[in-house]
Coordinates of C-alpha atoms and ligand atoms in Angstrom, one line a residue:
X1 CA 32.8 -27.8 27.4
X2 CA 33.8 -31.0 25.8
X3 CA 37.5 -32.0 25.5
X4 CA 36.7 -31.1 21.3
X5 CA 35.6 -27.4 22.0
X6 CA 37.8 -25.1 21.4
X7 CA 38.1 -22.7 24.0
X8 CA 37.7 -19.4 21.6
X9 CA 35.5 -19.1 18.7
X10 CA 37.8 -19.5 15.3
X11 CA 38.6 -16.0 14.1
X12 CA 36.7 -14.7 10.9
X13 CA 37.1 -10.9 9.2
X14 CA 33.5 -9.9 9.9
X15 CA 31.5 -9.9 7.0
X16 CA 31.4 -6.4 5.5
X17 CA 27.8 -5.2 4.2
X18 CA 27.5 -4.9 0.5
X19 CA 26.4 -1.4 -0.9
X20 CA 22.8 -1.9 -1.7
X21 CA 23.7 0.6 -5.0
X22 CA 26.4 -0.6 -6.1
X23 CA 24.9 -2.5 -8.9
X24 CA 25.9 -4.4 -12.2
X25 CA 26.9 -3.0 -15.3
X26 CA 23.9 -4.3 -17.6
X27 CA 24.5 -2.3 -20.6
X28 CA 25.5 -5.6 -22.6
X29 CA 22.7 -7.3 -21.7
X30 CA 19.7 -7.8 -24.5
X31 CA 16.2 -7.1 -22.9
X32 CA 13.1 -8.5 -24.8
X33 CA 9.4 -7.1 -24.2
X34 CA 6.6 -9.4 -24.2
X35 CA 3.7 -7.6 -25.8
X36 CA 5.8 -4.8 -26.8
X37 CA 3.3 -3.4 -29.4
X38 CA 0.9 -2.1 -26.3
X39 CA 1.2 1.3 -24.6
X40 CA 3.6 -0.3 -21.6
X41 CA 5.8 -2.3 -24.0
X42 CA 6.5 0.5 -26.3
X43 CA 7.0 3.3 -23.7
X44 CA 9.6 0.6 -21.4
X45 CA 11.1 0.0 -25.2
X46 CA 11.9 3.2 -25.8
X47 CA 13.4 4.5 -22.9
X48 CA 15.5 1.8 -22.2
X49 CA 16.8 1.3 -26.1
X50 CA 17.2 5.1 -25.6
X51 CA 19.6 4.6 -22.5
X52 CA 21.7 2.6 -25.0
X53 CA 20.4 -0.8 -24.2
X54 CA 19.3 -3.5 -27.1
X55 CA 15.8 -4.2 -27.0
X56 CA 13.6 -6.5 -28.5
X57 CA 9.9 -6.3 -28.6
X58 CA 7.1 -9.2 -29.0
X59 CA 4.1 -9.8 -30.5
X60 CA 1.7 -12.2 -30.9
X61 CA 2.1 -11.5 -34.9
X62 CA 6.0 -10.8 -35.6
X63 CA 4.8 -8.1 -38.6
X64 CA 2.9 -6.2 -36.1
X65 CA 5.8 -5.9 -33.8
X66 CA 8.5 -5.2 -36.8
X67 CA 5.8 -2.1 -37.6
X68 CA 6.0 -0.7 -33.9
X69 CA 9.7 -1.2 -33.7
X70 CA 10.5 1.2 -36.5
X71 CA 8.0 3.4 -34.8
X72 CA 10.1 3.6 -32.1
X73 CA 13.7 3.7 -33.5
X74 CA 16.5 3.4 -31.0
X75 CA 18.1 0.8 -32.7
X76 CA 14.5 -1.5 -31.5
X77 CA 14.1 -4.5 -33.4
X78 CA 10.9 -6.2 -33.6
X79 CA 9.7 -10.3 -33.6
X80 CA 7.1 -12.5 -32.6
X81 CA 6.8 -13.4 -28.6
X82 CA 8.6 -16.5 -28.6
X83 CA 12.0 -15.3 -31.2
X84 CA 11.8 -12.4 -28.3
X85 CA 12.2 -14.6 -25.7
X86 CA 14.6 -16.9 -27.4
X87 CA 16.9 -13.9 -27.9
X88 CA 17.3 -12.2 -25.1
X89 CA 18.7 -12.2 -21.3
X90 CA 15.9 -10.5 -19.5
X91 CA 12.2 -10.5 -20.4
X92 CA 9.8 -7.8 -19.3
X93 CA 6.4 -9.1 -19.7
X94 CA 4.1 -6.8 -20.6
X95 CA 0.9 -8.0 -21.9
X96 CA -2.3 -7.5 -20.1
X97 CA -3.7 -9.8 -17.2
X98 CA -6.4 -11.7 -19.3
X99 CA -3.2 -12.9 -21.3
X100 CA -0.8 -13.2 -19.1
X101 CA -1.2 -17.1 -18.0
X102 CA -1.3 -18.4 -21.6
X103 CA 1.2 -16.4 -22.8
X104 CA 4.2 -17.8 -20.0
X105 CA 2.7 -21.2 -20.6
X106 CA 2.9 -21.0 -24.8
X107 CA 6.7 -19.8 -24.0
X108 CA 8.0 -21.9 -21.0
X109 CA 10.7 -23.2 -23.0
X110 CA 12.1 -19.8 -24.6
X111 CA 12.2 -18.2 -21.2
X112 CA 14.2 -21.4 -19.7
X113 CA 17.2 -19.6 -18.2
X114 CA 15.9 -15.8 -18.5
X115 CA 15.4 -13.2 -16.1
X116 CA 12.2 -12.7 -16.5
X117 CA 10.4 -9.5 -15.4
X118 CA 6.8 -9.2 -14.6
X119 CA 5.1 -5.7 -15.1
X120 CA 1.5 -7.0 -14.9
X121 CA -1.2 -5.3 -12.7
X122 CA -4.6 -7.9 -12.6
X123 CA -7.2 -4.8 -12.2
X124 CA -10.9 -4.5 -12.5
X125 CA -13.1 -1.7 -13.4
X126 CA -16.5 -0.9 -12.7
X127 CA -18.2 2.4 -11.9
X128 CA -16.4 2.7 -8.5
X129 CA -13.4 2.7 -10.5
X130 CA -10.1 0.2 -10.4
X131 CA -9.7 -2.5 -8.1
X132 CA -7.4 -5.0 -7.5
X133 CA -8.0 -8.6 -8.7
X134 CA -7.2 -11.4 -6.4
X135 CA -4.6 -14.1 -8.4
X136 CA -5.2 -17.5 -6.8
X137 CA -1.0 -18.0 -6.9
X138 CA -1.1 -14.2 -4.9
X139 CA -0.3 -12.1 -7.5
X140 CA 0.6 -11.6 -11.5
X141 CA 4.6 -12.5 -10.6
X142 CA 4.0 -15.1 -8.4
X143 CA 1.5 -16.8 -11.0
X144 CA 4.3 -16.1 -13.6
X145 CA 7.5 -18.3 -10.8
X146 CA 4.7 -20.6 -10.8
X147 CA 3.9 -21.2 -14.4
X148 CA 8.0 -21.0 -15.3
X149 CA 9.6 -23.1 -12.8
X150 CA 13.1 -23.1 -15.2
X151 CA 13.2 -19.3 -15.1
X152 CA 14.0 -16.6 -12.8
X153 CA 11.3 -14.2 -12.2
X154 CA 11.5 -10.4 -11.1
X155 CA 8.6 -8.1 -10.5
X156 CA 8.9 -4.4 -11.0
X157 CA 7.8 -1.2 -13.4
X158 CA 3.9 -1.6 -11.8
X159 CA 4.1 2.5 -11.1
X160 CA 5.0 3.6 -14.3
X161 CA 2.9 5.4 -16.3
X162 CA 3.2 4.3 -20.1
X163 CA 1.9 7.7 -20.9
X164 CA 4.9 9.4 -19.9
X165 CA 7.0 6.7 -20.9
X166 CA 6.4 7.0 -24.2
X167 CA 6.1 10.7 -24.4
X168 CA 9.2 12.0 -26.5
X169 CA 9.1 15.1 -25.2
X170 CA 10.2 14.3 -21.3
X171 CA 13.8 13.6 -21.2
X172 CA 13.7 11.9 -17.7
X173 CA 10.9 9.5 -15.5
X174 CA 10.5 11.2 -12.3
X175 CA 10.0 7.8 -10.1
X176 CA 10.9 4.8 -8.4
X177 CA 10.9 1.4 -9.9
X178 CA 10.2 -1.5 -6.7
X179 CA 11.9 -4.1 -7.8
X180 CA 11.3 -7.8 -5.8
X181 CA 12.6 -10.5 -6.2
X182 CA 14.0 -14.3 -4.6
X183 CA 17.5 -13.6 -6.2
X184 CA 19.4 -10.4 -4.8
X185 CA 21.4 -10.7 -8.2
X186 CA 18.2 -11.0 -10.2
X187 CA 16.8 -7.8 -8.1
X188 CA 20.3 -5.7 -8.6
X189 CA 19.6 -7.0 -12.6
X190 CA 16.9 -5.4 -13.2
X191 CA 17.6 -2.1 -10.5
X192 CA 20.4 -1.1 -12.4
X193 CA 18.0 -2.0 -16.2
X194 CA 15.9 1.1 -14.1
X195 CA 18.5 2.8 -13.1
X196 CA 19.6 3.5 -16.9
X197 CA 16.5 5.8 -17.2
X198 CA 17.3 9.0 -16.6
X199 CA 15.6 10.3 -13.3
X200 CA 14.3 6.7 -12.6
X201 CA 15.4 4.8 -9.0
X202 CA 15.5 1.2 -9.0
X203 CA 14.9 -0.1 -5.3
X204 CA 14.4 -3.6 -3.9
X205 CA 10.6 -3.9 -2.4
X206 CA 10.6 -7.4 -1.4
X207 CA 10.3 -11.3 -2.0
X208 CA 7.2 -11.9 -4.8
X209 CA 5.2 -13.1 -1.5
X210 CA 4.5 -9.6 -1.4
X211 CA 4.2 -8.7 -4.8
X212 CA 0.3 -8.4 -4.5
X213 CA 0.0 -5.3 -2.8
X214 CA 2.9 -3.4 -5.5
X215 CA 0.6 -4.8 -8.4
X216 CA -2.7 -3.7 -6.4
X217 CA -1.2 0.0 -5.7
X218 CA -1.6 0.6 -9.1
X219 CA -5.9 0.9 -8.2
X220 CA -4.9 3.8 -6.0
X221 CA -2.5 5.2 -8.3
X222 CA -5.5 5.3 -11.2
X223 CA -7.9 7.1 -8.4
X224 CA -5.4 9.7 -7.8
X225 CA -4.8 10.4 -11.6
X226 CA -8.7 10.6 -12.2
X227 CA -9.3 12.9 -9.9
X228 CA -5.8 15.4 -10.0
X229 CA -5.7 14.6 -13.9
X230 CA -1.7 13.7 -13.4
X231 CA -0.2 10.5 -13.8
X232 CA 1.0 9.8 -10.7
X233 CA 4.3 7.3 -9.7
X234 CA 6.0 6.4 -6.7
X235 CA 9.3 7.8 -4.9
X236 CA 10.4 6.2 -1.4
X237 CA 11.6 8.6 0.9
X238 CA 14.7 8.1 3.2
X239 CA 16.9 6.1 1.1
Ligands
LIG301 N1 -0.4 1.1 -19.5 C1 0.3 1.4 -18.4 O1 0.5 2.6 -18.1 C2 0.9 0.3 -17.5 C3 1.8 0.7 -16.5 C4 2.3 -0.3 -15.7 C5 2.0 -1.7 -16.0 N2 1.2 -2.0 -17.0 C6 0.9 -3.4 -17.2 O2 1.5 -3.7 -18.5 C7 0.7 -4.7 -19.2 C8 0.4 -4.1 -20.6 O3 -0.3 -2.9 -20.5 P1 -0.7 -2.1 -21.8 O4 -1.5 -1.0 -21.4 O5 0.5 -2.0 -22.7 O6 -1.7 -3.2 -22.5 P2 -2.2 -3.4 -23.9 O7 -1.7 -2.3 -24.8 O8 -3.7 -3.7 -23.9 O9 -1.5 -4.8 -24.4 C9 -0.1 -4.9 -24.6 C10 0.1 -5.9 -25.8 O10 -0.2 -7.2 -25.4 C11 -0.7 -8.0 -26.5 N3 -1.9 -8.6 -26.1 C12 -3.2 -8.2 -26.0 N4 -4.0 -9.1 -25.6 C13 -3.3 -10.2 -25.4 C14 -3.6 -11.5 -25.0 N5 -4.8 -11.9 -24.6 N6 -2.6 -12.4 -24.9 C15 -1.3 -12.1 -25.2 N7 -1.0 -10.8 -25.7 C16 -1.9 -9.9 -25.7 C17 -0.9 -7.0 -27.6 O11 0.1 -7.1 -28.5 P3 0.0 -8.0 -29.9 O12 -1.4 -7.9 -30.3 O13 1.0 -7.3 -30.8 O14 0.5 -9.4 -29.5 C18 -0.8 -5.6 -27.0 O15 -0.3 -4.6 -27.8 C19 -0.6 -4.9 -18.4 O16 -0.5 -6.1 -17.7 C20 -0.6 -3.7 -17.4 O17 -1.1 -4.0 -16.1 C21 0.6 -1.0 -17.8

């Protein structure tokens, strides 16, 4: 020991471990869709304008997505991709894989700032049936923190079945939503955006270095509901 050691370690309050659900009140916050005119958009849409939340969803023609809002109701409003973007906190985006690139690179400026949320499963099909597509960044999310360096990006509503989602008739989503993320405050965001669904879990799955294998699950997901005719989602057990 040097004459400048002290001889006991300075005395802290141990840090106390924050409640992984406790989570933020995100009922003010505006949530655009990116391709909110397709199956996914329109069933995350709904539920989550039914919850109470204002939601705004894209399209690559604003008249299209005006047309689907109404459809929808629940207070939805409707605007091309970019106004979508421009207007809102958090960004889900749902458009399919062969779009997915050009569409975060057309709208790298809007999304400057946003939360943005990455539902996108890169899939194949052939006559075995779905397969997972290999991303050369790793995965749909990580391509998307890769394309928007001035956003933060989130991953999560892979499981979800849009069929369901949209379906008027069910008044809750039986299933966990894996949420991953750099940010834990990005994460808890969009938890607690799940969490407004009735019967729906939001749960933190990871950094986006492991967001391949959440977008890929969605291949096995498809073989189950072909062959038990169900549309199948996830629950975690033991939390
Ligand atoms: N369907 C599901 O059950 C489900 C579940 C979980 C996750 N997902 C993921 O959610 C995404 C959307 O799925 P979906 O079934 O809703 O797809 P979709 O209906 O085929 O497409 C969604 C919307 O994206 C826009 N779009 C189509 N091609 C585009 C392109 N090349 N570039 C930009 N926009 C394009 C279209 O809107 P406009 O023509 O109005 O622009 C379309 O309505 C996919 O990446 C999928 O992996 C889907």
């Amino acid at each position: 020991m040097t004459d400048s050691t002290p001889a006991t370690a300075p005395t802290t309050a141990p840090a106390s471990p924050k409640d992984p659900w406790a989570l933020p009140d995100v009922s003010g916050l505006v949530v655009g869709v990116l391709g909110g005119t397709g199956d996914q958009g329109r069933g995350l849409a709904y539920r989550l304008a039914a919850a109470g939340q204002q939601v705004i969803i894209g399209s690559r023609a604003a008249d299209r997505a005006v047309a689907v809002a109404a459809e929808i109701g629940h207070g939805v409003e409707g605007a091309d991709n970019a106004e979508c973007a421009r207007r809102s906190d958090v960004v889900i985006v749902a458009v399919p894989w062969d779009g997915h690139a050009k569409t975060l690179e057309s709208l790298r400026a809007e999304l400057a700032g946003k939360l943005v949320v990455d539902c996108v499963n890169p899939l194949g099909f052939d006559k075995k049936g779905a397969y997972a597509l290999k991303p050369e960044e790793g995965s749909a999310a990580e391509q998307a923190a890769a394309l928007l360096p001035d956003s933060r990006v989130a991953a999560a509503f892979h499981h979800l079945s849009a069929v369901l989602l949209k379906d008027t008739s069910i008044a809750e989503i039986d299933t966990d939503v894996m949420v991953l993320g750099e940010e834990r405050a990005d994460v808890e965001i969009v938890q607690a955006l799940a969490g407004r669904v009735p019967g729906m879990r939001g749960v933190f799955a990871g950094r986006l270095r492991n967001a391949h294998q959440v977008e890929s699950l969605v291949a096995n997901l498809i073989s189950v509901n072909r062959r038990y005719k169900a549309h199948a989602g996830v629950r975690i057990t033991d939390i």
